[in-house]
Coordinates of C-alpha atoms and ligand atoms in Angstrom, one line a residue:
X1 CA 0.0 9.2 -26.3
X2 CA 0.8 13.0 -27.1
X3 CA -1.4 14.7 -29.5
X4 CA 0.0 17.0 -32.0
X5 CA -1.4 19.8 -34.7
X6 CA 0.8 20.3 -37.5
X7 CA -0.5 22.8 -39.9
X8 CA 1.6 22.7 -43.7
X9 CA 1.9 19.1 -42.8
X10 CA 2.2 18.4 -46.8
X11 CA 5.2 20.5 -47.2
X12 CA 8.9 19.9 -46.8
X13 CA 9.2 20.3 -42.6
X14 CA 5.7 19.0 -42.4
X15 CA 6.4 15.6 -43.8
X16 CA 9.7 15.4 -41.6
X17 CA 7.8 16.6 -38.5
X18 CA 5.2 14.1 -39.0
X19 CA 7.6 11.2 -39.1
X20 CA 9.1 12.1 -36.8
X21 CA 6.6 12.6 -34.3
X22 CA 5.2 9.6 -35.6
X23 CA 8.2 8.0 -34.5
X24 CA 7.6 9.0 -30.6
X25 CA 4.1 7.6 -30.9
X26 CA 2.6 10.9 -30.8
X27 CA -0.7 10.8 -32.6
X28 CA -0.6 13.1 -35.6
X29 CA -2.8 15.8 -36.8
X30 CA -2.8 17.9 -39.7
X31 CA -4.3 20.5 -41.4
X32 CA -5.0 20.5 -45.2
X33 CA -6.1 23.5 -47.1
X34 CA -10.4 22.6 -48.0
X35 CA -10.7 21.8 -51.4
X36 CA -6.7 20.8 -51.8
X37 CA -8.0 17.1 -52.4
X38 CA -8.1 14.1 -50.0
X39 CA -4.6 12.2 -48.8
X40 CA -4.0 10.6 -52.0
X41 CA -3.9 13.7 -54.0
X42 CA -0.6 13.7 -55.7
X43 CA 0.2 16.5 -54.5
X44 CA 1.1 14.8 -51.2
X45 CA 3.6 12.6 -52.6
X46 CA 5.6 13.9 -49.1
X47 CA 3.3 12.0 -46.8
X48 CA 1.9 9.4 -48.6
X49 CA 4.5 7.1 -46.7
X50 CA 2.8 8.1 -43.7
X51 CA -0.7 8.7 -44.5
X52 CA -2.4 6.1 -43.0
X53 CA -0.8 6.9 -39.7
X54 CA -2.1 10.6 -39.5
X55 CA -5.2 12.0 -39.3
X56 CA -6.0 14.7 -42.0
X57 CA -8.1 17.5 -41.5
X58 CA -9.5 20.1 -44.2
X59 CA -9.8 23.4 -42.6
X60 CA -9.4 26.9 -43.5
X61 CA -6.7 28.6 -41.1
X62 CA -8.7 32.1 -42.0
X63 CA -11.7 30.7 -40.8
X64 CA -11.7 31.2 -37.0
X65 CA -15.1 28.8 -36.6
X66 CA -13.2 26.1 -38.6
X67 CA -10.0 26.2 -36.4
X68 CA -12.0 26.4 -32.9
X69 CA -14.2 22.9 -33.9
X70 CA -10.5 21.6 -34.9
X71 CA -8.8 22.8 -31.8
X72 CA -11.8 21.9 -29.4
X73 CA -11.7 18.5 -30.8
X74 CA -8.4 17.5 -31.5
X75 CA -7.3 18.9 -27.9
X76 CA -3.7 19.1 -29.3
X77 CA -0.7 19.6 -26.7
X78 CA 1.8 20.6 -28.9
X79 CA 0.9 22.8 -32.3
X80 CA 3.5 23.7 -35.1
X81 CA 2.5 26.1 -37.0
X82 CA 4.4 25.5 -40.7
X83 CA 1.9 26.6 -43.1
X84 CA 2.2 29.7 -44.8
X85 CA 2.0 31.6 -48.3
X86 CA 6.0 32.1 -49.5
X87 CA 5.3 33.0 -53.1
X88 CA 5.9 36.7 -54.2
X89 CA 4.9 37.8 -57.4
X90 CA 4.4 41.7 -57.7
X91 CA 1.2 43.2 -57.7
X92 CA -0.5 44.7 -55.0
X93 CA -3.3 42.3 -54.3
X94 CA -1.1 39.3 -54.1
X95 CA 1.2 41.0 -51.3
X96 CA -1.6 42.1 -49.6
X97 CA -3.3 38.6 -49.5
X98 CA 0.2 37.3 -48.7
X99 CA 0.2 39.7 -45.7
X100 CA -3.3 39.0 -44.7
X101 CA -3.4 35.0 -44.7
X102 CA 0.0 34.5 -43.1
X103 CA -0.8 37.3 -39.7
X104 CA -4.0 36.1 -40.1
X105 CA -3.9 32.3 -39.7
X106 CA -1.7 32.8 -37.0
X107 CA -3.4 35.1 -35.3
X108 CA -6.6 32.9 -35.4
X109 CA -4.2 29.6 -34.3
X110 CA -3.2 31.7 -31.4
X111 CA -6.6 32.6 -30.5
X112 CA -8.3 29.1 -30.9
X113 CA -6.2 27.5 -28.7
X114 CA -6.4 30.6 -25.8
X115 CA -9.7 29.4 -26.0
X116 CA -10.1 25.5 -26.0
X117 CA -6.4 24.5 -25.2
X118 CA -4.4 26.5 -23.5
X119 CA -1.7 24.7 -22.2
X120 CA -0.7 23.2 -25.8
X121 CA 2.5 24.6 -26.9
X122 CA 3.2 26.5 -29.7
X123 CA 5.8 26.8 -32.3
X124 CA 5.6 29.4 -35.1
X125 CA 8.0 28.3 -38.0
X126 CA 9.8 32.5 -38.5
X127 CA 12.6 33.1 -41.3
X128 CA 15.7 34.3 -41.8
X129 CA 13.8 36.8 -44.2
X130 CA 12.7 38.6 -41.4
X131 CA 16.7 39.8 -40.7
X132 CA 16.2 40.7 -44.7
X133 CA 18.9 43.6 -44.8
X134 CA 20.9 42.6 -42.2
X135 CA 23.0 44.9 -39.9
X136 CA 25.3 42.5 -38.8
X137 CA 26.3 38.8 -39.6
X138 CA 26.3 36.2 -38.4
X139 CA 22.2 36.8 -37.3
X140 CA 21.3 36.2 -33.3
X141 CA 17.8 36.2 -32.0
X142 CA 18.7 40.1 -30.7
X143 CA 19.7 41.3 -34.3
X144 CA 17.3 43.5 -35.3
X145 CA 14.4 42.8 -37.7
X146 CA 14.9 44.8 -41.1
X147 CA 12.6 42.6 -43.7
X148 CA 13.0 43.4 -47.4
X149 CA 10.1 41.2 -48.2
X150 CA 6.2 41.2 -47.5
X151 CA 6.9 37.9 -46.4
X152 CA 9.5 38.9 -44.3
X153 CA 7.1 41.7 -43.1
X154 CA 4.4 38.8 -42.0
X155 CA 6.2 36.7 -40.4
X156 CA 8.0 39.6 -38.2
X157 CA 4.3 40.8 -37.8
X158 CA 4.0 36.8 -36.4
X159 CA 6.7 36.7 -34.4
X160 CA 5.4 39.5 -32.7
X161 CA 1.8 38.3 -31.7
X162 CA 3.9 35.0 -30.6
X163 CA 5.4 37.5 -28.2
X164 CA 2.5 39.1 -27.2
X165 CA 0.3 35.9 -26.4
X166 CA 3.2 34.5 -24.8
X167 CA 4.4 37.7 -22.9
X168 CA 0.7 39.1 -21.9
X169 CA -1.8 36.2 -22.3
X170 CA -0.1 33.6 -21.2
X171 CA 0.1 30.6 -23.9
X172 CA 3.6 28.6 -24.5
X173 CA 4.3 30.0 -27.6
X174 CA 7.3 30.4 -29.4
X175 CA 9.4 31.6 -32.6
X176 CA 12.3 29.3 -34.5
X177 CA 14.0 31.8 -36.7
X178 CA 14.4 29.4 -39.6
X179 CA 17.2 29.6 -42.1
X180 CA 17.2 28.0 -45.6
X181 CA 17.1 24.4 -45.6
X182 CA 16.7 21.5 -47.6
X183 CA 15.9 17.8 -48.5
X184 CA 15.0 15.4 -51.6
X185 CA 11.7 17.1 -50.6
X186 CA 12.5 20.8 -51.2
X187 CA 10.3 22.3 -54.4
X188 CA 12.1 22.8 -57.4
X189 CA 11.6 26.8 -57.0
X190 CA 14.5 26.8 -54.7
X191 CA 18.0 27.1 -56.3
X192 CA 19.1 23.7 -54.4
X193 CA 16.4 21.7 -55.7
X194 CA 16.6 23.6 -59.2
X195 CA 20.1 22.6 -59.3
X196 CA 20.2 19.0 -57.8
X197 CA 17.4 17.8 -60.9
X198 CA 18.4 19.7 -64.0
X199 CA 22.0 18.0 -63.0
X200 CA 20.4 15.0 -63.0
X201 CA 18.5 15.6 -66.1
X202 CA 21.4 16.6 -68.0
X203 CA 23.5 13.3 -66.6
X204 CA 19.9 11.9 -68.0
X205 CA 20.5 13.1 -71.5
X206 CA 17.1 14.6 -71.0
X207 CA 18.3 18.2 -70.9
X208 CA 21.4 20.0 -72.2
X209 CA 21.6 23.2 -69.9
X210 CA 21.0 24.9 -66.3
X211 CA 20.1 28.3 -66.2
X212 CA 20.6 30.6 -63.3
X213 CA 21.4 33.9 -61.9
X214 CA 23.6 35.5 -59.4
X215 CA 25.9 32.0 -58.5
X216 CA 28.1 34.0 -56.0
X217 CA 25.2 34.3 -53.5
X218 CA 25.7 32.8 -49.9
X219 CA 23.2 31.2 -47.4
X220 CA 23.4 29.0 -44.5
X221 CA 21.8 25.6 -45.8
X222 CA 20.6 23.2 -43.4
X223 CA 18.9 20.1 -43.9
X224 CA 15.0 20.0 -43.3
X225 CA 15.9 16.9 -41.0
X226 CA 17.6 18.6 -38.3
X227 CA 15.4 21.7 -38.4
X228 CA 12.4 19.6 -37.7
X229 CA 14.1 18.4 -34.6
X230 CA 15.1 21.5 -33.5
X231 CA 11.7 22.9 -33.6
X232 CA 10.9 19.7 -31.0
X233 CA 13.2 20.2 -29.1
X234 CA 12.2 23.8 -28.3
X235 CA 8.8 22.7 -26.7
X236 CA 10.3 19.9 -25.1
X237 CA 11.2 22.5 -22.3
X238 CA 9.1 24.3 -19.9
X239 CA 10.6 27.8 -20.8
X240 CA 9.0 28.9 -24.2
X241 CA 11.8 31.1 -25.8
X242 CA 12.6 32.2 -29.5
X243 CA 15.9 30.7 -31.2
X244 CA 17.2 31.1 -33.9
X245 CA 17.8 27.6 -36.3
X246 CA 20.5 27.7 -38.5
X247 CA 24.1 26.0 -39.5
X248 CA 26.2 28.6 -38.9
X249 CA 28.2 27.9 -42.0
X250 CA 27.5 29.4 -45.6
X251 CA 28.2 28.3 -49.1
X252 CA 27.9 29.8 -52.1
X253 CA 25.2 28.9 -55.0
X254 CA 28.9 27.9 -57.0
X255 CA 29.8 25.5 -54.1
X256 CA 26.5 23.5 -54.3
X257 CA 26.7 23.5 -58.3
X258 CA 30.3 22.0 -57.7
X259 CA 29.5 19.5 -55.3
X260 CA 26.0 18.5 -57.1
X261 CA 27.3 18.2 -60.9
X262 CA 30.6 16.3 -59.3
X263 CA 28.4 14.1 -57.6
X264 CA 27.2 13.0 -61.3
X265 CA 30.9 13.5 -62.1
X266 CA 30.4 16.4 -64.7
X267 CA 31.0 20.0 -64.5
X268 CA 29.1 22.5 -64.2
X269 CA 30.9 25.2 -66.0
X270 CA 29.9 23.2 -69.4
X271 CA 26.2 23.6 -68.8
X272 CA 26.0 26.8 -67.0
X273 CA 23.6 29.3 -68.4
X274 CA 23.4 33.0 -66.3
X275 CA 20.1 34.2 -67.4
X276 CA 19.2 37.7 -66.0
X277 CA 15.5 36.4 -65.7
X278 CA 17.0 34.2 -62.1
X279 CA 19.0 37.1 -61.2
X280 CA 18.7 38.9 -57.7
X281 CA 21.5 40.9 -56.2
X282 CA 24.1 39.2 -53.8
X283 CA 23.0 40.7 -50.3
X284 CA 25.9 43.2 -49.1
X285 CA 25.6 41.1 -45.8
X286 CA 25.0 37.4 -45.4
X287 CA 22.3 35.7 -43.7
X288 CA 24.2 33.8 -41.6
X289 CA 22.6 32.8 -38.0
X290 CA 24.7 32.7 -35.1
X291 CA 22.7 29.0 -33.7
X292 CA 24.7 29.7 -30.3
X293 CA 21.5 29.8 -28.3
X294 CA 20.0 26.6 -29.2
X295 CA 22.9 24.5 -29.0
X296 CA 23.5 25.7 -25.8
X297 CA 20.2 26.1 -23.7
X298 CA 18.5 22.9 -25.9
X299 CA 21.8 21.1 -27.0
X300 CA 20.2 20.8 -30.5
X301 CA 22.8 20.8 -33.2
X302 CA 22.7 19.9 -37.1
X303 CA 23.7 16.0 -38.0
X304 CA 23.5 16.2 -41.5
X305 CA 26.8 18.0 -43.2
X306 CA 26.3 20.7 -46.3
X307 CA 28.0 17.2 -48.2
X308 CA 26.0 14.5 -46.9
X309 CA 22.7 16.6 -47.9
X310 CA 23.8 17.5 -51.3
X311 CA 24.9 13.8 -51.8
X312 CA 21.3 12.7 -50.7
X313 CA 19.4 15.3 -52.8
X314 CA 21.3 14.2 -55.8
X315 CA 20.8 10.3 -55.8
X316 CA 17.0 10.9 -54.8
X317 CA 16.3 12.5 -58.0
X318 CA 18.6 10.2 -60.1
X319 CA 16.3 7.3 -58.9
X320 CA 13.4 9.4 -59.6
X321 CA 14.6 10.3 -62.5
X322 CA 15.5 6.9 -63.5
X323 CA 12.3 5.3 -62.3
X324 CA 10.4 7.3 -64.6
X325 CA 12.5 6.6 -67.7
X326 CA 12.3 3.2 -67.5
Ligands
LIG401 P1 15.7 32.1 -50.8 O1 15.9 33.2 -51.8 O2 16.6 32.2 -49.7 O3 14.2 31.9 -50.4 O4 16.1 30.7 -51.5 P2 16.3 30.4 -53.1 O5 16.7 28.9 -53.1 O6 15.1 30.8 -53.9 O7 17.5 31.3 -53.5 C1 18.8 31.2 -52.9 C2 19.8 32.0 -53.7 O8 20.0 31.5 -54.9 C3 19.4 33.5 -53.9 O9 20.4 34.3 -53.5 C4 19.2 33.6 -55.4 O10 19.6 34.9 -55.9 C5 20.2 32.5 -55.9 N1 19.8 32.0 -57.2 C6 20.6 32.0 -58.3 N2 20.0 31.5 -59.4 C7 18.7 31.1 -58.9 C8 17.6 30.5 -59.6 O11 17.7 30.2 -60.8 N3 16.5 30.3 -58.8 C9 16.4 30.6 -57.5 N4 15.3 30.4 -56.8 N5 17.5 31.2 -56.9 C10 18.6 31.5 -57.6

């Protein structure tokens, strides 16, 4: 039986991973924040399925003494490294604790398991945000980096001490260059999820309105399914190498809004509010990735269509949403 480490294992591509590791009869590891509450917490409604097949850890990944016991016991051969702080507000102390825990926890990852396991392979979950202002579209993994984010900035700062561990010290240790995706299990922050349960709350009678802002914005939505097996697939190789994990395809926020409201056959244009307070300007060129790489060196591609995955999203929160009228 294969060990693995999953760190974010609460989160959207944690949960998936986790099942479906689970589902090659690896055991399953995972690390929880210290103080974020034991496994029945609510606020791991994404693995409670699952709990009681995975064995939770608390551990601080800025701690390098509490991610060396971990590593030294667990023995892990295959680590994914998911976790990491997304949220930007503006002030300078949050972006520089932004900056600080996400090299950080990846640096000390990197250097717990040069020490007690090094022959487990490691993924590093990057972003599309580190293309930021792109020069070209669609993105390959030899576009440059030009983040317009601090996260952006961390996890190119990441992607390069994957490099360097991998190039000059000699762990299997690789990048997926993640693009947007989704699932039933995507926080409501994101505009899919925003948009797939205020439909459903409206078809609900429980609200009247959606409020956004720019609609005409593109990206290149996967589902959180097939990312999680591409991310296996590129340490089920013996050649660690960074690839970039997208669709390939774009839609617009206006497409999803279609699809989503016609799914609860209304339309949107009745219930749309723009509110300036959501509003970010359309990028001038699309992040789009160019996923030639991994369909052709790992034959990974996407199963789940932009349709399907909008479909999905929207009946899981109707029977959520049901459910708790009832
Ligand atoms: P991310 O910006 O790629 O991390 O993903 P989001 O889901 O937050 O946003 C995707 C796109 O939706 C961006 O181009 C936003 O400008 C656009 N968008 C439009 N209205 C909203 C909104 O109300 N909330 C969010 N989060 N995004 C919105």
């Amino acid at each position: 039986m294969k060990r693995a480490l999953i760190t974010g294992i609460a989160g959207q591509d944690g949960s998936y991973l986790a099942e479906y590791l689970l589902d090659r009869d690896y055991e399953v590891h995972g690390l929880l924040r210290p103080g974020s509450g034991d496994a029945s917490d609510p606020s791991f409604w994404r693995i409670q399925k699952v709990r009681d097949q995975l064995h939770l850890h608390a551990g601080n990944l800025e701690k390098t003494r509490d991610l060396e016991d971990l590593i030294q016991a667990i023995q892990p051969e295959e680590c994914y490294h998911l976790a990491a702080e997304t949220f930007v507000f503006h002030s300078l102390e949050d972006e520089s604790a932004i900056l600080k825990s996400n090299t950080q926890s990846t640096h000390h990852l990197l250097l717990a398991l040069k020490a007690h396991a090094p022959n487990c392979r490691f993924f590093f979950a990057g972003s599309s945000e580190m293309f930021g202002h792109a020069p070209e579209a669609p993105q390959n993994e030899n576009t440059p980096f030009n983040p317009r984010s601090i996260y952006g900035v961390s996890k190119v700062i990441g992607h390069d001490l994957i490099r360097y561990y991998r190039e000059h010290q000699g762990l299997f240790a690789c990048t997926g260059i993640l693009y947007n995706h989704e699932s039933p299990r995507r926080s409501t922050r994101f505009v899919t999820r925003k948009i797939t349960s205020t439909a459903v709350k409206i078809k609900l009678g429980i609200e009247s309105e959606l409020r956004l802002g720019n609609i005409e914005s593109e990206r290149d939505w996967g589902h959180a399914k097939d990312t999680v097996t591409a991310m296996y697939a590129m340490l089920a190789t013996d050649n660690p190498e960074d690839y970039v994990i997208a669709t390939g395809r774009t839609h617009t926020i206006r497409n999803f809004l279609e699809r989503a409201f016609g799914e609860l056959d209304l339309d949107y244009e009745e219930y749309l509010v723009i509110d300036p307070e959501f509003y970010r300007p359309k990028e001038e060129v699309p992040l789009v990735g160019d996923p030639d790489k991994i369909r052709s060196q790992r034959h990974w591609q996407p199963k789940v269509s932009f349709e399907e995955m909008v479909r999905e999203m929207v009946q899981s929160d109707l029977e959520y949403f049901q459910r708790m009228l009832q």
